[in-house]
Coordinates of C-alpha atoms in Angstrom, one line a residue:
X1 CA 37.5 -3.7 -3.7
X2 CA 41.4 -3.6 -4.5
X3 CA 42.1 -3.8 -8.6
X4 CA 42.7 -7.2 -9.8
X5 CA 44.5 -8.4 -12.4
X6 CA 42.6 -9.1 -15.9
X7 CA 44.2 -12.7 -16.2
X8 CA 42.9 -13.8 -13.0
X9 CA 39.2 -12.9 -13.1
X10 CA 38.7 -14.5 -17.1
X11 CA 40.9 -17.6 -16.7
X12 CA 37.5 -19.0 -16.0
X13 CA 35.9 -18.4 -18.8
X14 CA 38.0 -19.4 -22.0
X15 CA 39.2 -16.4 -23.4
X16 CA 40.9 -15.5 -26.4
X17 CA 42.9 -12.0 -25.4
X18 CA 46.3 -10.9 -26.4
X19 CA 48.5 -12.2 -23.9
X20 CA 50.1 -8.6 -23.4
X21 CA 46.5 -7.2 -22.5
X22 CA 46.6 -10.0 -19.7
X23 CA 48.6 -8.1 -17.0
X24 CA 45.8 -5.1 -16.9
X25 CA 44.3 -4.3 -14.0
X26 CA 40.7 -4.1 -13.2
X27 CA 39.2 -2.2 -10.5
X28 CA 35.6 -3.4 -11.1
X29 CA 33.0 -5.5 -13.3
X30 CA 29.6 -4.4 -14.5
X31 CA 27.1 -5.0 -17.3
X32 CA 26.0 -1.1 -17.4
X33 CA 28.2 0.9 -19.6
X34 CA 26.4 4.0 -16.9
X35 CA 28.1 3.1 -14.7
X36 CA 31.5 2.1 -15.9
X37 CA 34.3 4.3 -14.0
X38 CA 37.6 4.2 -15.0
X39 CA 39.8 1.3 -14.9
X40 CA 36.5 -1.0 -15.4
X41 CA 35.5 -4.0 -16.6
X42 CA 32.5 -3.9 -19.1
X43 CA 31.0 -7.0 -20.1
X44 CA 28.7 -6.6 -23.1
X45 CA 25.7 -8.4 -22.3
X46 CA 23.0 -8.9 -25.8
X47 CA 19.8 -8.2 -24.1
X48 CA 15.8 -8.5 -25.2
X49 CA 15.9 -4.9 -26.1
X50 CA 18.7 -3.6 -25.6
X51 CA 22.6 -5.4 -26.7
X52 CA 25.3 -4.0 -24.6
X53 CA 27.5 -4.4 -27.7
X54 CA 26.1 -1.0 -29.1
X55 CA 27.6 1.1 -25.8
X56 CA 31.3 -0.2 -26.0
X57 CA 32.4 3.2 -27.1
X58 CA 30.1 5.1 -24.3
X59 CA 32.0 2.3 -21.8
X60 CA 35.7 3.3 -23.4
X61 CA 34.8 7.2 -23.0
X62 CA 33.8 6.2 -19.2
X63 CA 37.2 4.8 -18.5
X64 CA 37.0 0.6 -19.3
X65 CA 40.2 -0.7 -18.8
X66 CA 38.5 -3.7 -20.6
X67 CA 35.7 -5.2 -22.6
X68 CA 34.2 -8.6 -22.4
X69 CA 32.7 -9.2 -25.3
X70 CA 30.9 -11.7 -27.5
X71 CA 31.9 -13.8 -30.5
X72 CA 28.9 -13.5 -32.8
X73 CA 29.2 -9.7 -32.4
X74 CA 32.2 -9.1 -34.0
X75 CA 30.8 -6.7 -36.2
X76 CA 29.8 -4.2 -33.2
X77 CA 33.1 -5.0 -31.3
X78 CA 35.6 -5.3 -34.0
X79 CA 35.2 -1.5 -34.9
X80 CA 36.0 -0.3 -31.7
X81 CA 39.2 -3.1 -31.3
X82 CA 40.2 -0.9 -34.8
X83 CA 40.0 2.5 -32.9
X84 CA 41.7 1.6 -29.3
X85 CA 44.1 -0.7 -30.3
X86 CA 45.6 -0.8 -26.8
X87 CA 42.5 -1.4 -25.2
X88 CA 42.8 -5.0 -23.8
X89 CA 39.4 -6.7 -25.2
X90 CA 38.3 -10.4 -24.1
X91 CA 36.0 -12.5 -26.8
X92 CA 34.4 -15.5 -25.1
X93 CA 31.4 -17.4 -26.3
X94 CA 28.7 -16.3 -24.2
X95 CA 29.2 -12.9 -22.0
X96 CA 26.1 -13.6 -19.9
X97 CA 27.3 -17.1 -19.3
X98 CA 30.8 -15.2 -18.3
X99 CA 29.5 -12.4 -16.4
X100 CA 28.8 -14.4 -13.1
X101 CA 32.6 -16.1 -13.4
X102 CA 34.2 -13.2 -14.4
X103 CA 32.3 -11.1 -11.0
X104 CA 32.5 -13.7 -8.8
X105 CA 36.2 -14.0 -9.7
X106 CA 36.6 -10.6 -9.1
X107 CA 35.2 -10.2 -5.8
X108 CA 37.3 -13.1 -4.4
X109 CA 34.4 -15.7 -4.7
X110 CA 31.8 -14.5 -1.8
X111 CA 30.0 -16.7 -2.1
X112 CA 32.2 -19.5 -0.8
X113 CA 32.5 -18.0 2.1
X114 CA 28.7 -17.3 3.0
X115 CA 25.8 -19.9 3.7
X116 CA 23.7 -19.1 1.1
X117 CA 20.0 -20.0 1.2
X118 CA 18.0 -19.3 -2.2
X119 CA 14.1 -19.0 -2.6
X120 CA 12.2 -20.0 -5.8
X121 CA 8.7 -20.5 -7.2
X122 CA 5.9 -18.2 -8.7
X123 CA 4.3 -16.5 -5.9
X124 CA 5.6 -16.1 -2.0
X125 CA 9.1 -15.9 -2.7
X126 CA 10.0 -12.5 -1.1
X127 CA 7.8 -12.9 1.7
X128 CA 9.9 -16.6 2.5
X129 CA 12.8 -14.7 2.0
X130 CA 12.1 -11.8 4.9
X131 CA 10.9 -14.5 7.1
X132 CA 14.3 -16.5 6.5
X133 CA 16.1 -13.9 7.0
X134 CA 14.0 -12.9 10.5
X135 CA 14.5 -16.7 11.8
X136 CA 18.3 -16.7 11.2
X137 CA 18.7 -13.2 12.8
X138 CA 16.7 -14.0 15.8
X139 CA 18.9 -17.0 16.2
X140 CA 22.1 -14.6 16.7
X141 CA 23.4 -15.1 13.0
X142 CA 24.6 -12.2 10.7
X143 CA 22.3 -12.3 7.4
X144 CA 21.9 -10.7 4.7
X145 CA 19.6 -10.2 2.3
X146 CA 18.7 -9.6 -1.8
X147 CA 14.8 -9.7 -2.8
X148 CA 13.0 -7.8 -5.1
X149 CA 12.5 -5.2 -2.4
X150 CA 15.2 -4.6 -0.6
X151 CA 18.9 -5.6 0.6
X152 CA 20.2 -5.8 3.5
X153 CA 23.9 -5.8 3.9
X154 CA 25.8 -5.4 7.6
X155 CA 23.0 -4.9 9.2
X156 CA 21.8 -1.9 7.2
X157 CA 18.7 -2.1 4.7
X158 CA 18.5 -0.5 1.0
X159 CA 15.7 -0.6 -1.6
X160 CA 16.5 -2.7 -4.5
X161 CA 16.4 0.1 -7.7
X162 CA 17.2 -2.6 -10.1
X163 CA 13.7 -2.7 -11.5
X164 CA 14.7 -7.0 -11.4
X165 CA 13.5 -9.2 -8.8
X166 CA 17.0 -10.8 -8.6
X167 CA 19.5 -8.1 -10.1
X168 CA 22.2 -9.1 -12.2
X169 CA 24.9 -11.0 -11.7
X170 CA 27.6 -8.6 -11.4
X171 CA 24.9 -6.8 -8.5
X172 CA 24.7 -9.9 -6.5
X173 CA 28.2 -10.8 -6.7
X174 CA 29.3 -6.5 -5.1
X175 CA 26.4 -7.3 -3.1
X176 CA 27.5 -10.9 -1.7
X177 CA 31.0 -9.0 -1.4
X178 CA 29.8 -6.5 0.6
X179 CA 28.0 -9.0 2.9
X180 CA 31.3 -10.6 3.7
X181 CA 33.0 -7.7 4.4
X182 CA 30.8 -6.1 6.8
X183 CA 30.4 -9.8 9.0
X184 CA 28.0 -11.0 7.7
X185 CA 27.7 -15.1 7.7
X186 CA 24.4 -15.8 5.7
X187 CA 22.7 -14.6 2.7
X188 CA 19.3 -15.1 1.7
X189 CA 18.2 -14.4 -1.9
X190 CA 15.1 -14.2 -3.8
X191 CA 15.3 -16.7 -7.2
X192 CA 13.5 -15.8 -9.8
X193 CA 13.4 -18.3 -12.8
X194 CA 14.4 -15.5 -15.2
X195 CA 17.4 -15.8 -13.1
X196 CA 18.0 -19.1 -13.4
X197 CA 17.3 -19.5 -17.2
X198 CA 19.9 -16.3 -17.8
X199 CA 22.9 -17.3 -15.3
X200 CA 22.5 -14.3 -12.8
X201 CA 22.2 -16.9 -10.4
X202 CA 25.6 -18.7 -11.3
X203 CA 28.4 -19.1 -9.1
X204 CA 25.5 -18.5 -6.1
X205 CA 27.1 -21.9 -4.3
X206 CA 23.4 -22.2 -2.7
X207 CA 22.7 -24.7 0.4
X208 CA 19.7 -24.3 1.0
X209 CA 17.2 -24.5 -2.1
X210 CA 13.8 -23.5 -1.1
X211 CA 10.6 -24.1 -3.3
X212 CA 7.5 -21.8 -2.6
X213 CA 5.4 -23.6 -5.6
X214 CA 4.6 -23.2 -9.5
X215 CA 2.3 -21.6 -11.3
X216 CA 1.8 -20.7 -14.8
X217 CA 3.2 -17.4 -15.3
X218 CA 6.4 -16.3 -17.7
X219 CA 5.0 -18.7 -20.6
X220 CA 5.4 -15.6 -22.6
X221 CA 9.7 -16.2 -21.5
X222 CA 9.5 -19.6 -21.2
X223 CA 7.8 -20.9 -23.7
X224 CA 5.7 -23.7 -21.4
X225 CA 4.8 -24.8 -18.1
X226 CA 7.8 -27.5 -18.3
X227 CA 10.7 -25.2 -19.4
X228 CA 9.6 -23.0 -16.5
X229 CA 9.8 -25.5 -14.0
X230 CA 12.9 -26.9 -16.0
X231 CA 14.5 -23.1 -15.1
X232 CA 13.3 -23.5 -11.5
X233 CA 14.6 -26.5 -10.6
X234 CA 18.2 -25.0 -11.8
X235 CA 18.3 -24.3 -8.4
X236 CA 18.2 -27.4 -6.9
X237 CA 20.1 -29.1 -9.0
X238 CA 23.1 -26.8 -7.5
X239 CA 22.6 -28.5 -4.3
X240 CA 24.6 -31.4 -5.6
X241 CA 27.6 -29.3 -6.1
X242 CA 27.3 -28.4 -2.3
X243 CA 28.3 -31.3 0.6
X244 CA 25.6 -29.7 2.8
X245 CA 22.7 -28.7 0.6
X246 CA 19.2 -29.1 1.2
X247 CA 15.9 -28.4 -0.4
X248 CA 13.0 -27.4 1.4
X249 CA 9.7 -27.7 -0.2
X250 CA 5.6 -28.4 1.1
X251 CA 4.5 -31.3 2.2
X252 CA 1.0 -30.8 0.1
X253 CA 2.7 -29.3 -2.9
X254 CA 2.0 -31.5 -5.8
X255 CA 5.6 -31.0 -7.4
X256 CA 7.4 -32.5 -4.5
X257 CA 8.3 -35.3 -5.4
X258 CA 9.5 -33.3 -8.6
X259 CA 11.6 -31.2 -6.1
X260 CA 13.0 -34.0 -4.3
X261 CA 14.2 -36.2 -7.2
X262 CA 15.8 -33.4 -8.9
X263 CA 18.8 -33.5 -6.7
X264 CA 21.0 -36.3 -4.3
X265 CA 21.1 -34.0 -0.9
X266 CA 18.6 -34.3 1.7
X267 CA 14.9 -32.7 1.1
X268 CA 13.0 -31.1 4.6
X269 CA 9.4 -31.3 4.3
X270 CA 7.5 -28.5 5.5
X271 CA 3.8 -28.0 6.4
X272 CA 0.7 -25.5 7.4
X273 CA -1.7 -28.1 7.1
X274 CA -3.1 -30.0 10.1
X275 CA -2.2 -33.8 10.8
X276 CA -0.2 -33.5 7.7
X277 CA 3.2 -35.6 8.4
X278 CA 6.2 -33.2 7.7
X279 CA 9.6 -32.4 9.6
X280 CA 8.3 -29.1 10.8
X281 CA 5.0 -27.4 11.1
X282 CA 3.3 -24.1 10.9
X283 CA -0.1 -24.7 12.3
X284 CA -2.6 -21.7 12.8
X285 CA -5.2 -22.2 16.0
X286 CA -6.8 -19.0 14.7
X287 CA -7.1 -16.7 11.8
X288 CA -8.0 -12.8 11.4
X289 CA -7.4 -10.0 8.7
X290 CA -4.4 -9.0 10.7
X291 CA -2.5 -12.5 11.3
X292 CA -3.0 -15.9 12.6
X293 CA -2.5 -17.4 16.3
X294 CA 0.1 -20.3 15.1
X295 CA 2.0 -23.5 16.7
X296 CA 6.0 -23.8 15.1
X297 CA 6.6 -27.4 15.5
X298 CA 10.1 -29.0 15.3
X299 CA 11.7 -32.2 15.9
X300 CA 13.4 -30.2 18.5
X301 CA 10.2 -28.8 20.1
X302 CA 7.0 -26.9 19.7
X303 CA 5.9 -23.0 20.7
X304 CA 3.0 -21.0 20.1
X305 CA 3.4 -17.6 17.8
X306 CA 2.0 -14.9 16.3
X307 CA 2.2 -14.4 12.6
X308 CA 1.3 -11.0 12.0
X309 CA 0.4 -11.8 7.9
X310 CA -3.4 -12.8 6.9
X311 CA -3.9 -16.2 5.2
X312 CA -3.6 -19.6 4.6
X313 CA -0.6 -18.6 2.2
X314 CA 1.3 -16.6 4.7
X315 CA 1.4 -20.2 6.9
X316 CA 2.2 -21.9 4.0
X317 CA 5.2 -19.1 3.8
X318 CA 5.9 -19.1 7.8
X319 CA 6.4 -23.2 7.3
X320 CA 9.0 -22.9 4.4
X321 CA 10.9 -20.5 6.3
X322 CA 11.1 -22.7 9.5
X323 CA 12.0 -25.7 7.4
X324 CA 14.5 -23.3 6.1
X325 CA 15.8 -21.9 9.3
X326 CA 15.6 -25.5 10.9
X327 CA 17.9 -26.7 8.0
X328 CA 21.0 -24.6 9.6
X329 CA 20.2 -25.2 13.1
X330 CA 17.6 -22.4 14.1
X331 CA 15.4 -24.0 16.8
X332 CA 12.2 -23.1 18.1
X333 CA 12.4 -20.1 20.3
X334 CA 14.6 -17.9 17.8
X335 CA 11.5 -19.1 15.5
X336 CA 8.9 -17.5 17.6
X337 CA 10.8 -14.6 18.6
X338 CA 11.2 -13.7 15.0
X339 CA 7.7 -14.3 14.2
X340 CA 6.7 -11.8 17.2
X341 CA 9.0 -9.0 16.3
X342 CA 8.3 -9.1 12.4
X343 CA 8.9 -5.8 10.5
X344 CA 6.3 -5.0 8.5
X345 CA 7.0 -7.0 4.8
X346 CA 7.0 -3.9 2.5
X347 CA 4.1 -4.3 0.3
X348 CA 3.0 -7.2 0.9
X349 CA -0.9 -7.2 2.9
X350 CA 0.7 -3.7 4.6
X351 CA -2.2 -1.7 6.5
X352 CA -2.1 1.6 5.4
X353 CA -3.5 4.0 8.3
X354 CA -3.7 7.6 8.7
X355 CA -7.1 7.4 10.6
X356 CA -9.8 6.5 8.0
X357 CA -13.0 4.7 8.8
X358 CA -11.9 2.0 6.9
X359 CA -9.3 -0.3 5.8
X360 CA -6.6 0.0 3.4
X361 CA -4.1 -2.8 2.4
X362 CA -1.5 -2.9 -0.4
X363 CA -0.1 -6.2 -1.7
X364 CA 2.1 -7.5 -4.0
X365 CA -0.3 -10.0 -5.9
X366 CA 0.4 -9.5 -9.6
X367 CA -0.7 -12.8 -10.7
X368 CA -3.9 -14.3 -10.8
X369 CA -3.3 -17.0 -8.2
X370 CA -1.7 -14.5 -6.2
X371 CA -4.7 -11.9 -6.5
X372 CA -7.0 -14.9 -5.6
X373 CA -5.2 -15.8 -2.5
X374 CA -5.3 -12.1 -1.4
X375 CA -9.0 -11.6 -2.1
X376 CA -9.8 -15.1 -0.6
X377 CA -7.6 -14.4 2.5
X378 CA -9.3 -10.7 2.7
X379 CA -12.7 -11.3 2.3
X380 CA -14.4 -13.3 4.9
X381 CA -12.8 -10.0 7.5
X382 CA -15.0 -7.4 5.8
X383 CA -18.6 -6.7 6.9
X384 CA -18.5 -3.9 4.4
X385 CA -17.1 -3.8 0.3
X386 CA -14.5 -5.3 -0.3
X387 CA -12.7 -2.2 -2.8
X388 CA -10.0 -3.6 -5.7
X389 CA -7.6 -1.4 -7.6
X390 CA -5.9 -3.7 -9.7
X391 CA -3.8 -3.9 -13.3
X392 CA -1.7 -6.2 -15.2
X393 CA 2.3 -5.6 -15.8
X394 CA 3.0 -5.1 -19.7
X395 CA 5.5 -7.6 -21.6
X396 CA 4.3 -10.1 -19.3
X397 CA 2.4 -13.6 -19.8
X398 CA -0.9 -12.7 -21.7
X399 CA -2.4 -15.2 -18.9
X400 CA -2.0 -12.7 -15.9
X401 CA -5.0 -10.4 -17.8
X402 CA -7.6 -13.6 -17.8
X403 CA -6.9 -14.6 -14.5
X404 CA -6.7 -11.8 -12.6
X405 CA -9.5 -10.5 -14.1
X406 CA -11.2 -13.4 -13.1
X407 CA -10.0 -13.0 -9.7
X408 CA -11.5 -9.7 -9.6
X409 CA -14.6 -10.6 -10.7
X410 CA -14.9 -13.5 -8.5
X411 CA -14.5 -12.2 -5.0
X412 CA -14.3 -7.9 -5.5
X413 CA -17.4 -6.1 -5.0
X414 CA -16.3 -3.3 -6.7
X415 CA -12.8 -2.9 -8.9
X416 CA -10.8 -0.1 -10.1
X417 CA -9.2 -1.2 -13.4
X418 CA -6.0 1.0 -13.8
X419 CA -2.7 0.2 -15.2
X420 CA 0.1 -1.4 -13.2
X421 CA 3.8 -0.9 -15.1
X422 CA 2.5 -0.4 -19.2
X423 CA 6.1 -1.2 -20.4
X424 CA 5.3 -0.7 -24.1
X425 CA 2.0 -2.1 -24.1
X426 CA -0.7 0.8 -24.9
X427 CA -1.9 1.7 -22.0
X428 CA -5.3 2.3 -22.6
X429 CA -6.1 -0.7 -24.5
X430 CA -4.5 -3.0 -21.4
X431 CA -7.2 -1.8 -19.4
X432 CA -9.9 -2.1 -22.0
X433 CA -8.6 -5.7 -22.6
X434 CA -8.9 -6.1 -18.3
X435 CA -12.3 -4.8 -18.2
X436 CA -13.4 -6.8 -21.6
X437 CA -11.8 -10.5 -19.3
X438 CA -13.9 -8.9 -16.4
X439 CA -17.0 -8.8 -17.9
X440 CA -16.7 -12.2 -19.4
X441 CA -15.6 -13.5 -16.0
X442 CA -19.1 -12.6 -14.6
X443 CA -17.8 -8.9 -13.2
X444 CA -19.9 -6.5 -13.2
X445 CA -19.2 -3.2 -10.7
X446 CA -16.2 -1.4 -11.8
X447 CA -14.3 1.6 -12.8
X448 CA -11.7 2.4 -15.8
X449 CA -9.0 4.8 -14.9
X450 CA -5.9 4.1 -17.0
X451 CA -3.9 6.4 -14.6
X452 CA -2.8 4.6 -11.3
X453 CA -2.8 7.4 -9.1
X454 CA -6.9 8.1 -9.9
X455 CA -7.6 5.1 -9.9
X456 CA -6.8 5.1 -6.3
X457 CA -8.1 8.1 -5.6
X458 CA -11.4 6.7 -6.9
X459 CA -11.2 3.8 -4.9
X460 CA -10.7 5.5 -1.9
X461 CA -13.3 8.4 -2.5
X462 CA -15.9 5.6 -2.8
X463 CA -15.0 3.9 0.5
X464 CA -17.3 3.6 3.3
X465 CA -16.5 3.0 7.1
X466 CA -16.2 -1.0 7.5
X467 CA -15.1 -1.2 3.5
X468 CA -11.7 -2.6 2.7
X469 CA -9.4 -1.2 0.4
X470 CA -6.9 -3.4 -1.5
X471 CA -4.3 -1.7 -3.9
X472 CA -2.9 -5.2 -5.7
X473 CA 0.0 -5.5 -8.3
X474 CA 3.0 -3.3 -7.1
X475 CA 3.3 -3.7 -3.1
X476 CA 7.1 -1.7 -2.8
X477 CA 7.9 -1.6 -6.2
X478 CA 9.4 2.2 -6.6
X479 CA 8.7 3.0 -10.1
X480 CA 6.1 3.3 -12.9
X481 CA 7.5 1.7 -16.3
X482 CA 5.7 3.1 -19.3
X483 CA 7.5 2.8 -23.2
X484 CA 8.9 6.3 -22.5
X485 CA 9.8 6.9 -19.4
X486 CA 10.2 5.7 -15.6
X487 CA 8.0 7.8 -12.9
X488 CA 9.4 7.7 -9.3
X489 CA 6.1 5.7 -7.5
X490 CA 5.1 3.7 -4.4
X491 CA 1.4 2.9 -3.7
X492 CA 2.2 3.2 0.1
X493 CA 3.2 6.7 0.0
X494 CA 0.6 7.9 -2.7
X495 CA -1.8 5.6 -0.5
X496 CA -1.0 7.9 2.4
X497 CA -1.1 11.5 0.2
X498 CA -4.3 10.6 -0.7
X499 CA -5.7 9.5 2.0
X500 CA -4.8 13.2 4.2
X501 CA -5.7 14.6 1.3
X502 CA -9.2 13.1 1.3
X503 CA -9.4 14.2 5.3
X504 CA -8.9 17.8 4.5

């Protein structure tokens, strides 16, 4: 990206900078003073743990032509203002308000010039996303794509290190630049509500709002069920900003009508249940552990498909993503063929094989609704144990331990209880508060292994031919996040080590 004149990229956002600092040129924007290069932009962004304010100087020694920072910090900024009197500094009200402007201005507005469709709700977002993305491909359009797993920009795929299921602002903004400089036409993007609540999602200029459905999770952030749907429907209250948006949400979801009176653009009504009136369908003839036979219906025609993803979830997924896909003209056969040429979904119900007598899945399901639905889906397909290794995500709503314990207890026959990412929660005592919920929810065949990796070694060394394996909670995620440190991970490959190691 060619440097671009301060003035131009903060215009937006009220500042109050000496107008001879106004002529400096930028030759990029980010929120990480690691990564600030010289002639930068840093915008100092007060975090939860963490305020940027405290690394201006580490920013300045990196090369910042500039700093963005915030009014009620003037005691952090004001110091180094003292010290580098020439360097040009920009106070606005709210620097996370200003980071998506001040990148988006940067980067030319990228937005503008894609067709961006955004996916929200609790559970099934990245999923809809991938199959989104597969529909509009199929259909001979250049898309990209930003979930919590991965990104893929000019046709060429990357794993999403950001730790955030949408990154920050200043990420997607590069990202959404990059897109329209390598062709592409289309962006897809997962939308978490964190996202919405803390303006990473600004400036996103979203057509396509697509709702995947609420549950409660993030009280601990949000405070109650109504601020986090509140944040969620952010979203599609955008679409009125856009003169072609369009929501896309289930016909049987019970906050549709929420979903459709929150915004003055058109709504497409999906469905995956039989002789349920929508505008198109995802209806499953049959079902197995590996997939379901389904028929896409559209207003423009119907086809038979396979969707190579167990349950009733997955076709609740497959219909969002058509209603999507139909929404910008994607008919019926591009529809099919995407659903027939799926890549595997990293992590989410992925078969893990390397020849065992038995079955081994890993999945994404970090909540308890989420764990349900995989156990549910997974459970009438074994004629032998049905195996869980499963933890709970630290800093995270104090719910998510009850219910997933629950979950666990319900349909498991026997559960691991490990740790998932500890943050700065005690390890130890997560899992002895998991295996405390499990036992009150009825559970009563399980294991305790605080570390992940022997956890699934036990769970695996206990596994019979015709058992089933599932490794629940962190599907693709690539780290381990403990109150000290970050471990390189991925239950796939440690999955697969263990398992030839079991052979030998």
């Amino acid at each position: 990206m060619a440097a671009r004149v301060l003035r131009d990229i903060i215009q937006s956002v009220t500042p109050r900078a000496h107008p001879e600092f106004e002529e400096v040129t930028v030759s990029a924007v980010t929120q990480d003073s690691r990564t600030v290069a010289p002639g930068a932009a840093f915008v100092a962004i007060p975090g939860f743990s963490v305020d940027g304010h405290q690394y201006l100087e580490t920013a300045v020694a990196n090369g910042a032509a500039a700093l963005v920072v915030q009014d009620d910090r003037r005691q952090l900024w004001q110091p180094v203002a003292d010290v580098h009197p020439d360097l040009a500094i920009v106070s606005v009200d709210n620097t996370r308000a200003a980071l998506p402007q001040i990148a988006a201005a940067f980067h030319d507005f990228p937005a503008r010039k894609l067709t961006v469709v955004g996916v929200t709700g609790t559970d099934g977002k990245t999923t809809t996303t991938y199959l989104i993305h597969a529909m509009l491909t199929a259909s001979g359009h250049r898309a990209g794509l930003l979930n919590g797993v991965e990104f893929h920009v000019g046709g060429e795929w990357s794993r999403n290190e950001s730790g955030e299921t949408t990154p920050e602002a200043d990420v997607i903004q590069a990202k959404l630049a990059e897109m329209v400089a390598a062709g592409d036409t289309l962006a897809v993007l997962e939308v978490s509500s964190h996202a919405l609540e803390l303006h990473r999602a600004d400036q996103l200029n979203t057509q396509v709002a697509v709702f995947t459905g609420l549950s409660d999770d993030h009280l601990d952030f949000h405070g109650s069920r109504e601020s986090y749907l509140n944040a969620k429907l952010k979203l599609f209250l955008s679409l009125d900003d856009h003169p072609d948006g369009r929501a896309v949400v289930r016909a049987e979801d019970p906050l549709r009508s929420t979903i459709e009176g929150s915004h003055r653009r058109q709504t497409v009504i999906a469905t995956a249940t039989p002789d349920t009136v929508a505008d198109v369908s995802v209806i499953a003839s049959a079902q197995d552990a590996r997939g379901s036979d389904v028929r896409v219906v559209t207003p423009a025609g119907a086809l038979g498909a396979r969707l190579p993803m167990p349950g009733e979830y997955n076709l609740g997924n497959a219909a969002l993503a058509a209603g999507a896909a139909w929404s910008l003209g994607v008919g019926p056969v591009a529809m099919q063929a995407a659903l027939s040429s799926l890549r595997p979904i990293p992590g989410r119900m992925e078969s893990i094989d390397e020849g065992q007598p038995f079955t081994v899945i890993v999945d994404a399901a970090a909540t308890g609704p989420a764990l349900d639905l995989a156990l549910q889906t997974l459970k009438p397909h074994v004629s032998g144990r049905l195996i869980l290794v499963f933890g709970v995500a630290g800093e995270r709503d104090p719910i998510r331990k009850s219910s997933m314990a629950a979950a666990a207890a319900q349909y498991a026959d026997h559960s691991v209880i490990t740790n998932e990412n500890p943050r700065s929660e005690d390890p130890i005592e997560m899992v002895d508060e998991l295996a405390s919920h499990f036992v009150e929810a009825g559970g009563d065949s399980f294991d305790q292994q605080p570390a992940r990796r022997q956890a699934i070694t036990r769970a695996l060394s206990i596994a019979g031919p015709d058992d089933l394996v599932l490794i629940a909670g962190k599907g693709a995620e690539p780290t381990l996040i403990y109150a000290d440190r970050v471990e390189s991970w991925d239950d796939r490959v440690v999955a697969r080590e263990l398992l030839n190691s079991l052979r030998r």
